[in-house]
CSV table of C-alpha atoms and ligand atoms in Angstrom, one decimal:
chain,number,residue,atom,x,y,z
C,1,UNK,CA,67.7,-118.9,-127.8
C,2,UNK,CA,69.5,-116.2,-126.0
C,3,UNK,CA,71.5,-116.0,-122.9
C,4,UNK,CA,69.8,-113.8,-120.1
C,5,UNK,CA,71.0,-111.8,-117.5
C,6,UNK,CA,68.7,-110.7,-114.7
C,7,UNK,CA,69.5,-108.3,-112.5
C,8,UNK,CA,67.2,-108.6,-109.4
C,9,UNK,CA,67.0,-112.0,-110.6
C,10,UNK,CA,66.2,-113.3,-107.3
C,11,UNK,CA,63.5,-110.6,-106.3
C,12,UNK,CA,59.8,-111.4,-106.7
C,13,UNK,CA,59.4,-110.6,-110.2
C,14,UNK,CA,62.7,-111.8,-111.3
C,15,UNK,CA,62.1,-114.9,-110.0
C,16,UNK,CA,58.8,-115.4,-112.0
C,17,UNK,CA,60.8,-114.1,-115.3
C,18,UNK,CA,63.5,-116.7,-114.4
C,19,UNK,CA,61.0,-119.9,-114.8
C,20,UNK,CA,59.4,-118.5,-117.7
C,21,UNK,CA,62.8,-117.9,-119.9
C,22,UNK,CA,63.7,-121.0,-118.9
C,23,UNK,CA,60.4,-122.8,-119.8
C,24,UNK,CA,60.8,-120.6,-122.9
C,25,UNK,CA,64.0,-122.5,-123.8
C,26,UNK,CA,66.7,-119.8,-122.9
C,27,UNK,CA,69.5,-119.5,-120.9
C,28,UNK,CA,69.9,-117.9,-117.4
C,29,UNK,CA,71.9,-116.2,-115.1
C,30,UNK,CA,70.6,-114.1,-111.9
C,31,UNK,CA,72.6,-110.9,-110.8
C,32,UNK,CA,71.5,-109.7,-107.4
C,33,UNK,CA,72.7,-108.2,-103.6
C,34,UNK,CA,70.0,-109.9,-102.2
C,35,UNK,CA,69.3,-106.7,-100.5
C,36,UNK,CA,66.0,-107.4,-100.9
C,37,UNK,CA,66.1,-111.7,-101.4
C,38,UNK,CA,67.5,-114.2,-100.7
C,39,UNK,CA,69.7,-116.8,-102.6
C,40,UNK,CA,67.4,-119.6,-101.5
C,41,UNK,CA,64.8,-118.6,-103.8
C,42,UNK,CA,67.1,-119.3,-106.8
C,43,UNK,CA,67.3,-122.8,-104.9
C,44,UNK,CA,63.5,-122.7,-105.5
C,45,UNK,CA,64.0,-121.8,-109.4
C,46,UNK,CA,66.3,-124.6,-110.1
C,47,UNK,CA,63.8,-126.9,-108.2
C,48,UNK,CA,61.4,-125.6,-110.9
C,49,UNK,CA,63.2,-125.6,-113.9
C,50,UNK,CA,65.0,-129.0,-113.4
C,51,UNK,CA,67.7,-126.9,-114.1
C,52,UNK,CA,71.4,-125.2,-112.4
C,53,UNK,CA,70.7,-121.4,-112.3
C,54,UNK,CA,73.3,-119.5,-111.8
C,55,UNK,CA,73.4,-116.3,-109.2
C,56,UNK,CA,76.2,-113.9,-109.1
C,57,UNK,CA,76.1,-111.6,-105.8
C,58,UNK,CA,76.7,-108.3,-106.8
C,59,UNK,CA,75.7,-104.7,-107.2
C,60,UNK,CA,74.4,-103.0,-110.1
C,61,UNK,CA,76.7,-99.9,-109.6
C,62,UNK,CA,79.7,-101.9,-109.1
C,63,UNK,CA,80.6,-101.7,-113.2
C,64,UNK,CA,83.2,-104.3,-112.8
C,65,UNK,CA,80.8,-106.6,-110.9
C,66,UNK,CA,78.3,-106.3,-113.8
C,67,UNK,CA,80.7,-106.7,-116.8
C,68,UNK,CA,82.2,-110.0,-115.0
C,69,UNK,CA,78.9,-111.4,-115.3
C,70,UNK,CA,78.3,-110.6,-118.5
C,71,UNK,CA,81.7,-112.1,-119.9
C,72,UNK,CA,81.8,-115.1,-117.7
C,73,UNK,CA,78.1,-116.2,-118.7
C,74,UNK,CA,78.4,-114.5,-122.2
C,75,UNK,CA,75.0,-112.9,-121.9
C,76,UNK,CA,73.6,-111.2,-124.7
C,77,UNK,CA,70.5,-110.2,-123.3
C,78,UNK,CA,70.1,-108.7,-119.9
C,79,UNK,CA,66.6,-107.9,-118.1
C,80,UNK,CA,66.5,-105.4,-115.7
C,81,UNK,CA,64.9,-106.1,-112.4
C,82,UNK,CA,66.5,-104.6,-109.7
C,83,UNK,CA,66.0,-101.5,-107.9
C,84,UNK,CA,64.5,-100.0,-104.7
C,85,UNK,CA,60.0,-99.8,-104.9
C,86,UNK,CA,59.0,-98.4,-101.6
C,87,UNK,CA,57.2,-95.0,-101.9
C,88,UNK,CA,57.0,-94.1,-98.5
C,89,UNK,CA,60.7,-94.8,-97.9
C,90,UNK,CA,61.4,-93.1,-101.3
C,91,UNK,CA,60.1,-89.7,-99.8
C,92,UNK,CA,61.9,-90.5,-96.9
C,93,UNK,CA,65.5,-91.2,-98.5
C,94,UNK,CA,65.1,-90.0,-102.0
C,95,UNK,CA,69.1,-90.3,-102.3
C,96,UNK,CA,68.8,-94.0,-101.7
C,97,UNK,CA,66.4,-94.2,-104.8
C,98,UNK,CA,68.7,-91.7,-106.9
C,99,UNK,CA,72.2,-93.8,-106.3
C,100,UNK,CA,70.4,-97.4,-106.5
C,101,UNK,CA,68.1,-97.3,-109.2
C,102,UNK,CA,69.6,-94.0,-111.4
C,103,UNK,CA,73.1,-94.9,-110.7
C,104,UNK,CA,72.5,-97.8,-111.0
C,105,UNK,CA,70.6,-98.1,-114.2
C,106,UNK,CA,73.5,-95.7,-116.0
C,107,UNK,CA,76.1,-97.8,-114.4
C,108,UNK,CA,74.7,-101.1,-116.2
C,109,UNK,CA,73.9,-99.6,-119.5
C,110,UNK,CA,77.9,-98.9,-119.1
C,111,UNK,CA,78.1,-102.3,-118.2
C,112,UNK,CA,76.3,-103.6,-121.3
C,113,UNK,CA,77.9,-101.5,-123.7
C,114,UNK,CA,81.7,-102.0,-122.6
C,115,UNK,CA,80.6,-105.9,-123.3
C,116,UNK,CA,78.7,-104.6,-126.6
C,117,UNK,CA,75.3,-105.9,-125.2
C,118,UNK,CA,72.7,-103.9,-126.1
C,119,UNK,CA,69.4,-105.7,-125.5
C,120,UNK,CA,67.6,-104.6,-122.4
C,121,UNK,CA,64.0,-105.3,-120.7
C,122,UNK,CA,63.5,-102.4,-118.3
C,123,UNK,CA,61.1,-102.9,-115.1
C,124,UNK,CA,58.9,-99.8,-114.9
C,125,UNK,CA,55.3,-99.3,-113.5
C,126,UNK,CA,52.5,-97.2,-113.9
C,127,UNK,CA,53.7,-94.9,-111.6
C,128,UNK,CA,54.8,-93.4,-114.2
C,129,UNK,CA,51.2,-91.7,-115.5
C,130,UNK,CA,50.6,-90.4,-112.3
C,131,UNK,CA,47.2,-89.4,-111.9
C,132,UNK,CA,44.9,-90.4,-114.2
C,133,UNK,CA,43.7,-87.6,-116.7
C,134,UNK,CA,41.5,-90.6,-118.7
C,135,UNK,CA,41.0,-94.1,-118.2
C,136,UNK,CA,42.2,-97.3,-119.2
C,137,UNK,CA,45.9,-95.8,-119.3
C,138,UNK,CA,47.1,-96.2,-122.6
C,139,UNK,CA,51.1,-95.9,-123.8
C,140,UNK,CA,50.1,-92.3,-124.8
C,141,UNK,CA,49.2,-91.2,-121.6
C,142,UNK,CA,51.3,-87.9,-120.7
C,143,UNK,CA,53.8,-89.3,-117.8
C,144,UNK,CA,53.5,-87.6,-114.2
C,145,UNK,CA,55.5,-88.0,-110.9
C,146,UNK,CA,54.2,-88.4,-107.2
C,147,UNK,CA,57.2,-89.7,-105.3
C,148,UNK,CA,61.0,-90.2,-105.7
C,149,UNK,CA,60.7,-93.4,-106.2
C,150,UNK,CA,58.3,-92.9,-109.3
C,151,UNK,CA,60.5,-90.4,-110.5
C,152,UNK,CA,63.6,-92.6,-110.5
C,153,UNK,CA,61.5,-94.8,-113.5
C,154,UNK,CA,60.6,-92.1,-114.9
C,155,UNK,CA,64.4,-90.5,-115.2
C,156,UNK,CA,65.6,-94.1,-116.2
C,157,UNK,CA,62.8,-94.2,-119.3
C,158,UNK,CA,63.9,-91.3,-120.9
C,159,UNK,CA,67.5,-91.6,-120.1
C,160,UNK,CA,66.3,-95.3,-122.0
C,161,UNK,CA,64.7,-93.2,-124.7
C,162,UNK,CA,67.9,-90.7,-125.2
C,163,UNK,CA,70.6,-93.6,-125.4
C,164,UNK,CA,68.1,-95.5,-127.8
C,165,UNK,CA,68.2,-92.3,-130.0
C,166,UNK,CA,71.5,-91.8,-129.7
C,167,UNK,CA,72.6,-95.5,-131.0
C,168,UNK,CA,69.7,-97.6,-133.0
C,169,UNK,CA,72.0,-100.6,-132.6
C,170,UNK,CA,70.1,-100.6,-129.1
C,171,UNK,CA,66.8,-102.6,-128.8
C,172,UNK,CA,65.2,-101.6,-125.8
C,173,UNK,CA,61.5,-102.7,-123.9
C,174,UNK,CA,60.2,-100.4,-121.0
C,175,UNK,CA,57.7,-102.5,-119.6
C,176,UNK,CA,55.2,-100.8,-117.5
C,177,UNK,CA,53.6,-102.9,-115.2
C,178,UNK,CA,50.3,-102.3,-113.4
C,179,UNK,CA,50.0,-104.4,-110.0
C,180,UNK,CA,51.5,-107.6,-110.0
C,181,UNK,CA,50.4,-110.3,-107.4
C,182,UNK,CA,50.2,-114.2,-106.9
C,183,UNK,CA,52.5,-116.8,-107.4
C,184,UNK,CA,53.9,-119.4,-109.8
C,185,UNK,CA,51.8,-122.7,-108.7
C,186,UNK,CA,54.5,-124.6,-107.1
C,187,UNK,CA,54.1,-122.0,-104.1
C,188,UNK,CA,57.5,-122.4,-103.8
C,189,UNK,CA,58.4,-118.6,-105.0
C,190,UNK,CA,56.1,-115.8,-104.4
C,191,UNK,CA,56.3,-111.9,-103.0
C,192,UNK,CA,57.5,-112.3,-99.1
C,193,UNK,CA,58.5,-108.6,-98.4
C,194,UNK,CA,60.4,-107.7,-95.3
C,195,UNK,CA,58.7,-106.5,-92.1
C,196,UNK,CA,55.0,-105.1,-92.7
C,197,UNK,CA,53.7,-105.2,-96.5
C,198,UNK,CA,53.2,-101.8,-98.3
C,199,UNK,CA,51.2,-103.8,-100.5
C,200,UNK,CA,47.5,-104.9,-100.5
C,201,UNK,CA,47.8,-108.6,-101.4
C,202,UNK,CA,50.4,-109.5,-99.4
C,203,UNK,CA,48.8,-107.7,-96.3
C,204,UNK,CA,45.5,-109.6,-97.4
C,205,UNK,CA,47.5,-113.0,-97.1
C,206,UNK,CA,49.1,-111.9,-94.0
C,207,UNK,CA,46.3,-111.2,-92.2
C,208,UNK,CA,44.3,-114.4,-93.5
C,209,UNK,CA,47.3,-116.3,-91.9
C,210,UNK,CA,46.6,-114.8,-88.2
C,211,UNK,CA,50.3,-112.9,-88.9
C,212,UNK,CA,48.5,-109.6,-88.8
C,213,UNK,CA,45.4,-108.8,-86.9
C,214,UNK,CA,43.2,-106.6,-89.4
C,215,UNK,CA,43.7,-105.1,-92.6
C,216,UNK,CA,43.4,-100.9,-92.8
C,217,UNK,CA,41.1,-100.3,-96.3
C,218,UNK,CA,42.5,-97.2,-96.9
C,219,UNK,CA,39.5,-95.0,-97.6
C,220,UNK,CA,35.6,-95.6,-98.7
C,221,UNK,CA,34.6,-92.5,-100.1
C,222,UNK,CA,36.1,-92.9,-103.8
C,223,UNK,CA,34.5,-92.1,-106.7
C,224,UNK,CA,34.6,-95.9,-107.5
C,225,UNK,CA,31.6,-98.6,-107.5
C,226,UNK,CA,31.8,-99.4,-103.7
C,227,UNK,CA,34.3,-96.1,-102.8
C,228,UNK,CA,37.1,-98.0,-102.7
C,229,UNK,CA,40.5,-98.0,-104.8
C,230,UNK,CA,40.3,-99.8,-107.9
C,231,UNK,CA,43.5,-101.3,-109.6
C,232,UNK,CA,44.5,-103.7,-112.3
C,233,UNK,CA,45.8,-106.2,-110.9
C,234,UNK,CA,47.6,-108.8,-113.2
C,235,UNK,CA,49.1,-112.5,-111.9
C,236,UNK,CA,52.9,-112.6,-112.0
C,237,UNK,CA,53.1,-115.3,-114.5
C,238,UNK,CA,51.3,-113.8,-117.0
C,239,UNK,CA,53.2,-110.7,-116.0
C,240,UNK,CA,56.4,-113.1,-116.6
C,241,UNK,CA,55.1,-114.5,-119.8
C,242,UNK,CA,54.7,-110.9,-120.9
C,243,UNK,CA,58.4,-110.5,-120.4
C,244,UNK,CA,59.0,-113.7,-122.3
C,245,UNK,CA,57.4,-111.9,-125.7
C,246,UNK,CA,59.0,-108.5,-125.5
C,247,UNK,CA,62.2,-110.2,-125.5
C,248,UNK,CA,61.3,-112.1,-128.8
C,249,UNK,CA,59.2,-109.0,-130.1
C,250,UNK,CA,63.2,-106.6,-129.9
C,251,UNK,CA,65.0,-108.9,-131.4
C,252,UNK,CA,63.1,-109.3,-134.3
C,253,UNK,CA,61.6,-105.5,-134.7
C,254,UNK,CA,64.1,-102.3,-135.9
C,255,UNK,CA,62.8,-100.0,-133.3
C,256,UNK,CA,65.7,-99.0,-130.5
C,257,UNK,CA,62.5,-98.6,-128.2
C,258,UNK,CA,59.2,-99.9,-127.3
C,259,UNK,CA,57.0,-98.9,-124.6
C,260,UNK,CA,54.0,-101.5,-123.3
C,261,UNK,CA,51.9,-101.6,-120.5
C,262,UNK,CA,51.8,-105.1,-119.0
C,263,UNK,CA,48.1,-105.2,-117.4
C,264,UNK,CA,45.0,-107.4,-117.7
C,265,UNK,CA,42.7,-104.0,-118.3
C,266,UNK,CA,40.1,-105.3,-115.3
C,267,UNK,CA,39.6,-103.3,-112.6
C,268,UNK,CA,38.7,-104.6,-108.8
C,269,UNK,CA,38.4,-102.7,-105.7
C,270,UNK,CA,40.3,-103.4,-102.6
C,271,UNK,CA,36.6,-104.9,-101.2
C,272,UNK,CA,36.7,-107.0,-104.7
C,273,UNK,CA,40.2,-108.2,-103.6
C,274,UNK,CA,39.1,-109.2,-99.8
C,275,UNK,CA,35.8,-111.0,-100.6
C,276,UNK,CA,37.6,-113.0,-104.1
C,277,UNK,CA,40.4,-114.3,-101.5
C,278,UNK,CA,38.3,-115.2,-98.6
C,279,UNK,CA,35.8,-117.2,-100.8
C,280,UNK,CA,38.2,-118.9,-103.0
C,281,UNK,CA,40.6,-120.3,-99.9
C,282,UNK,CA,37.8,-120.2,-97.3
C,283,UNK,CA,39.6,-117.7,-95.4
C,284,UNK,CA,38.7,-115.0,-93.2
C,285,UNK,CA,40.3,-111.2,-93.7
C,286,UNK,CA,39.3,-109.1,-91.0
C,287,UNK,CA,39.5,-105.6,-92.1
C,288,UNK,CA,38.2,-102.2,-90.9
C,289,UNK,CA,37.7,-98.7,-93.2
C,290,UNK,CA,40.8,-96.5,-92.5
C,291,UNK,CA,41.8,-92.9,-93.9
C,292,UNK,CA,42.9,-92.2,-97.2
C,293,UNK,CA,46.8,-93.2,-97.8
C,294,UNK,CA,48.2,-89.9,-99.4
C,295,UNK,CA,49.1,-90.6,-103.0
C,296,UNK,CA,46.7,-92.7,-103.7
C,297,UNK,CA,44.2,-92.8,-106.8
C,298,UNK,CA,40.7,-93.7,-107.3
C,299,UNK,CA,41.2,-96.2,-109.9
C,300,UNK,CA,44.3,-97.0,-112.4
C,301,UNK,CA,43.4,-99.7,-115.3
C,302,UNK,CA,45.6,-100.1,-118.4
C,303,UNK,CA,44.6,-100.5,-121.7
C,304,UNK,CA,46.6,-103.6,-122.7
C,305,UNK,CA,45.8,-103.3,-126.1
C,306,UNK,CA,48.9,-102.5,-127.6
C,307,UNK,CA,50.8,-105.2,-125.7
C,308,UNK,CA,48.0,-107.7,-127.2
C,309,UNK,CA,48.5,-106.8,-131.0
C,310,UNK,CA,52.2,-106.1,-131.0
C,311,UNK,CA,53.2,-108.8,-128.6
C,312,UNK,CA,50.7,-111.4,-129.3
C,313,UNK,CA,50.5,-111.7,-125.2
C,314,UNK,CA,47.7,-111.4,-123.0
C,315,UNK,CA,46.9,-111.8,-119.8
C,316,UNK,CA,44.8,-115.6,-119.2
C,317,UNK,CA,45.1,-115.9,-115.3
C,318,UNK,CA,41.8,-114.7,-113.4
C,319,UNK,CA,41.5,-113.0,-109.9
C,320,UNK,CA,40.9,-116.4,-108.4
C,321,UNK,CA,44.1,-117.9,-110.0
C,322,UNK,CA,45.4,-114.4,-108.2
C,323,UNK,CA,44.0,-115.2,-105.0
C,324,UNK,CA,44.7,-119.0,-104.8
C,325,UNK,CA,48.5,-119.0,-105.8
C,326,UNK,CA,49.1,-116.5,-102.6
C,327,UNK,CA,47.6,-118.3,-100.6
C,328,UNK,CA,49.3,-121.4,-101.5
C,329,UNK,CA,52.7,-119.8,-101.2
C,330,UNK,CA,52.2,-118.1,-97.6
C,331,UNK,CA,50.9,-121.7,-96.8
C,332,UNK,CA,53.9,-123.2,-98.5
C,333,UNK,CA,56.2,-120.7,-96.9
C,334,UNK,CA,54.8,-121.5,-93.5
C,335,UNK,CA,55.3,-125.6,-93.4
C,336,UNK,CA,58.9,-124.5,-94.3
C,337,UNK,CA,59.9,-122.3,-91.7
C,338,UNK,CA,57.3,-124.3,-89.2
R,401,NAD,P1,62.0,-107.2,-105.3
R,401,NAD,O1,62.5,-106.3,-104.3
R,401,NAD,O2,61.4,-108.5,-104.9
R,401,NAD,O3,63.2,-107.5,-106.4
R,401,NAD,C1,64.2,-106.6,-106.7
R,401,NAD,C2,65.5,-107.3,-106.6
R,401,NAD,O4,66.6,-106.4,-106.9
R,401,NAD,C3,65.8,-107.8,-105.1
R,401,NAD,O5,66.1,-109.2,-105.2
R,401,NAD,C4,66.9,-107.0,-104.6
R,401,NAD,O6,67.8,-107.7,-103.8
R,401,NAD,C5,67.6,-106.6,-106.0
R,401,NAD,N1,68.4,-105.4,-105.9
R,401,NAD,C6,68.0,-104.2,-105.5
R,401,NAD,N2,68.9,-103.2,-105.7
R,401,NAD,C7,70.0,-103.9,-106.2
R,401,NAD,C8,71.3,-103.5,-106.6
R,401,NAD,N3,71.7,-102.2,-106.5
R,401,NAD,N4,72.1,-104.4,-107.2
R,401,NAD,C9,71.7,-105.7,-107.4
R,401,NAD,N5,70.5,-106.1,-107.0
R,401,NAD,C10,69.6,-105.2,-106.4
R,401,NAD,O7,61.0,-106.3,-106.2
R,401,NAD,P2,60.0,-106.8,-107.4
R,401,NAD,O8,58.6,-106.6,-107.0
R,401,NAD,O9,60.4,-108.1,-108.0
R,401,NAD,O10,60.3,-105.7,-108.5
R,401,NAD,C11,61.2,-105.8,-109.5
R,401,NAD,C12,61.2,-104.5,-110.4
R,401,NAD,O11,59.9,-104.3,-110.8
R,401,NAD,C13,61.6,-103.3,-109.6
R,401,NAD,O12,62.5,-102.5,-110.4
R,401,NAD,C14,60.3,-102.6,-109.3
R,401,NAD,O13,60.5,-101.2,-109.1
R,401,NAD,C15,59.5,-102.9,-110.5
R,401,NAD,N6,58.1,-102.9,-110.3
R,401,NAD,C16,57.5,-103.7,-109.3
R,401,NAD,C17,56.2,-103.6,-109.1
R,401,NAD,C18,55.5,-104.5,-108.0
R,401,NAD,O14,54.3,-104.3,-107.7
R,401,NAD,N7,56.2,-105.5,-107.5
R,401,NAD,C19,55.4,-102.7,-109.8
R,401,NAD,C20,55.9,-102.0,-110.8
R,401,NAD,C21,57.3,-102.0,-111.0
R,402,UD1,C1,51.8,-99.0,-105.0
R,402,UD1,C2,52.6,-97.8,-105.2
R,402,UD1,C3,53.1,-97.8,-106.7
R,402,UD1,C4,53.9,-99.1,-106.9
R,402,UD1,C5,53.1,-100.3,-106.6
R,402,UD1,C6,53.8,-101.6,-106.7
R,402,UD1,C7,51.8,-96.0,-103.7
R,402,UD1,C8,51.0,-94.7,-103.6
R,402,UD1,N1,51.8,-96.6,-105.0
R,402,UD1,O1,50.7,-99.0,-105.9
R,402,UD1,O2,54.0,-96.7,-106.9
R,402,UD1,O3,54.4,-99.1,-108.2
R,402,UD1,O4,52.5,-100.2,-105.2
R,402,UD1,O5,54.8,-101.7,-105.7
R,402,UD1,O6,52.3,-96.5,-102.8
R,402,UD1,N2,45.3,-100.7,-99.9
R,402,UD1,C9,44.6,-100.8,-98.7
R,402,UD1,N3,45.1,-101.3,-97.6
R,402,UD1,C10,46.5,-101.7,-97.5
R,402,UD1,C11,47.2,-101.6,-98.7
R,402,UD1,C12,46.6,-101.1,-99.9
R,402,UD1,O7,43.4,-100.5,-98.7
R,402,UD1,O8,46.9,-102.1,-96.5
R,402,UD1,C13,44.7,-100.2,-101.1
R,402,UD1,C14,45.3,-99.0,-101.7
R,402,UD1,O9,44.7,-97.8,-101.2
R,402,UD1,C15,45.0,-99.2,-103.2
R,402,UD1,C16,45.0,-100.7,-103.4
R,402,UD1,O10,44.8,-101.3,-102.1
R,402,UD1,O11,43.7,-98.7,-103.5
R,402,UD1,C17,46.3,-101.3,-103.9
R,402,UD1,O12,47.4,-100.8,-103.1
R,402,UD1,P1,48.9,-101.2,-103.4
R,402,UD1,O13,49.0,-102.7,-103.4
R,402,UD1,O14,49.8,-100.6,-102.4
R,402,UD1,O15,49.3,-100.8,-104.9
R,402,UD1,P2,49.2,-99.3,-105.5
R,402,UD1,O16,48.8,-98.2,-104.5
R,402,UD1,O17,48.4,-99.4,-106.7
């Protein structure tokens, strides 16, 4: 059993990671500025887990703030959520994404090691392959940036990589993750992102709700099935559950670092996506065929395989499971604020 502390604990994925420890028998505590949360969805974790859950407001970068936690909850794990994801603002404000997720990274690793805790799970993402020279991504795939804000998880791996080579005592997961989406069942925590969603399923659900009037596919003309994008996308709480074994896996293994993809290794187009979510909640998505968004790949699909046979995890929860939990939460989400 360990003691756990999450930073970004109260974020989307956090959240998910939060139930599963707990169901997993460890010990919690969430670190978070709710910059981009709020504290009533640890409200909605405890409500889960039958359980208190303890949330420390704070900053990453604020050292003192971090060690605190640590001391006070004595931690001896921490997983590492919490950072800044938009690409478009990333471009934008690329010194936002240096200070908050760099800075911020190098100021918790400072953290852990003035409280001589040196178990981390880092949050990282596919972003990190860039364009795809072969398909399904595998661990070996060279790395490649497209935005500031890939290149802030790219910079934090092998800063990772460097400090785990530097001191073995460190044990040390990146977990790369490919598209997350859904919910955890209850619908009582799920992704609710501020103002208009970069993101596909979270526009989908929007729009199915009458919130937004039409989605924009972006693009038709891919070299894909039906031209549009194709991604892997993999159900939070197996995502979650994926967290659960690397945890186990570092603490028994003598590696300082591991690298796994966390991905189902099924493709679906965005027109996959609409037509699974309007049959499976009897929903309308009204959508239209937009321009390309710059950026943007054909198709990204991992290879889970060595997640599978090192970890012992794989991903159970199908595209309906997908589509039904967000629903369920945006329907959830709207009897509450009704
Ligand atoms: P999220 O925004 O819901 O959660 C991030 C949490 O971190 C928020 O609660 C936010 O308030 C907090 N936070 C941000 N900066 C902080 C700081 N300086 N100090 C303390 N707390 C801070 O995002 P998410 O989708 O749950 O993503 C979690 C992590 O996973 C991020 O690092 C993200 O880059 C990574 N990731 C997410 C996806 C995805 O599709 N959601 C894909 C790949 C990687
Ligand atoms: C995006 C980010 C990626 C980040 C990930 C999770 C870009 C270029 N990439 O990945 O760095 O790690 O989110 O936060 O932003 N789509 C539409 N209409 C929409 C929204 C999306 O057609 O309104 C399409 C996209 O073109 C893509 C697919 O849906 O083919 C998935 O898009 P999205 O959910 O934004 O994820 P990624 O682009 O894979």
């Amino acid at each position: 059993m360990m003691k756990v502390l999450l930073t970004g604990g109260a974020g989307y994925i956090g959240s998910h990671v939060a139930v599963s420890l707990a169901a997993a028998g460890h010990d919690i505590v969430c670190f978070d500025n709710l910059s981009n949360s709020r504290a009533a969805v640890i409200e909605h974790v405890e409500a889960i887990t039958g359980q208190p859950v303890p949330l420390v407001v704070g900053d990453i970068r604020d050292r003192d703030a971090v060690r605190g936690a640590i001391t006070d909850h004595g931690a001896n794990a921490v997983i590492h959520f919490a950072g800044l994801k938009a690409v478009g603002e990333s471009v934008a404000d690329p010194m936002k994404y240096y200070d908050n997720n760099v800075r911020g990274t190098l100021s918790l690793i400072e953290a852990m090691v003035d409280c001589d805790v040196r178990t981390l799970v880092f949050s990282s993402s596919a972003t990190v392959y860039g364009e795809p020279q072969y398909l399904p991504l595998d661990e070996a795939h060279p790395t490649a940036v497209t935005n500031p804000y890939g290149r802030t998880k790219l910079m934090i791996e092998e800063m990772l990589s460097d400090i785990a080579a530097a001191d073995p005592a460190w044990r040390i997961a990146v977990l790369r993750y490919f598209n997350p989406v859904g919910a955890h069942d209850s619908g009582l925590i799920g992704e609710d992102p501020n103002g208009v969603p970069n993101n596909l399923m979270p526009f989908i659900s929007r729009v199915a709700a009458g919130r937004l009037p039409e989605l924009a596919v972006f693009g038709d003309d891919y070299a894909t099935p039906d031209g549009t994008g194709v991604r892997d996308y993999i159900h939070v709480d197996d995502l979650a559950e994926g967290h659960v074994a690397a945890l186990d896996r570092i603490r028994a293994q003598d590696d300082a670092l591991s690298v796994w993809n966390l991905g189902t290794g099924q493709g679906y187009s965005v027109l996959d996506m609409i037509s699974a979510f309007e049959r499976i909640n009897n929903v309308r998505v009204p959508h239209r065929v937009g321009p390309r968004r710059p950026g943007d790949v054909a198709s990204c699909y991992a290879s889970p395989d060595r997640a599978r046979d090192e970890l012992g995890w794989e991903a159970k929860r199908d595209l309906d499971a997908m589509c039904a939990s967000t629903w369920r939460f945006e329907r959830t989400a709207a009897m509450r604020n009704a």
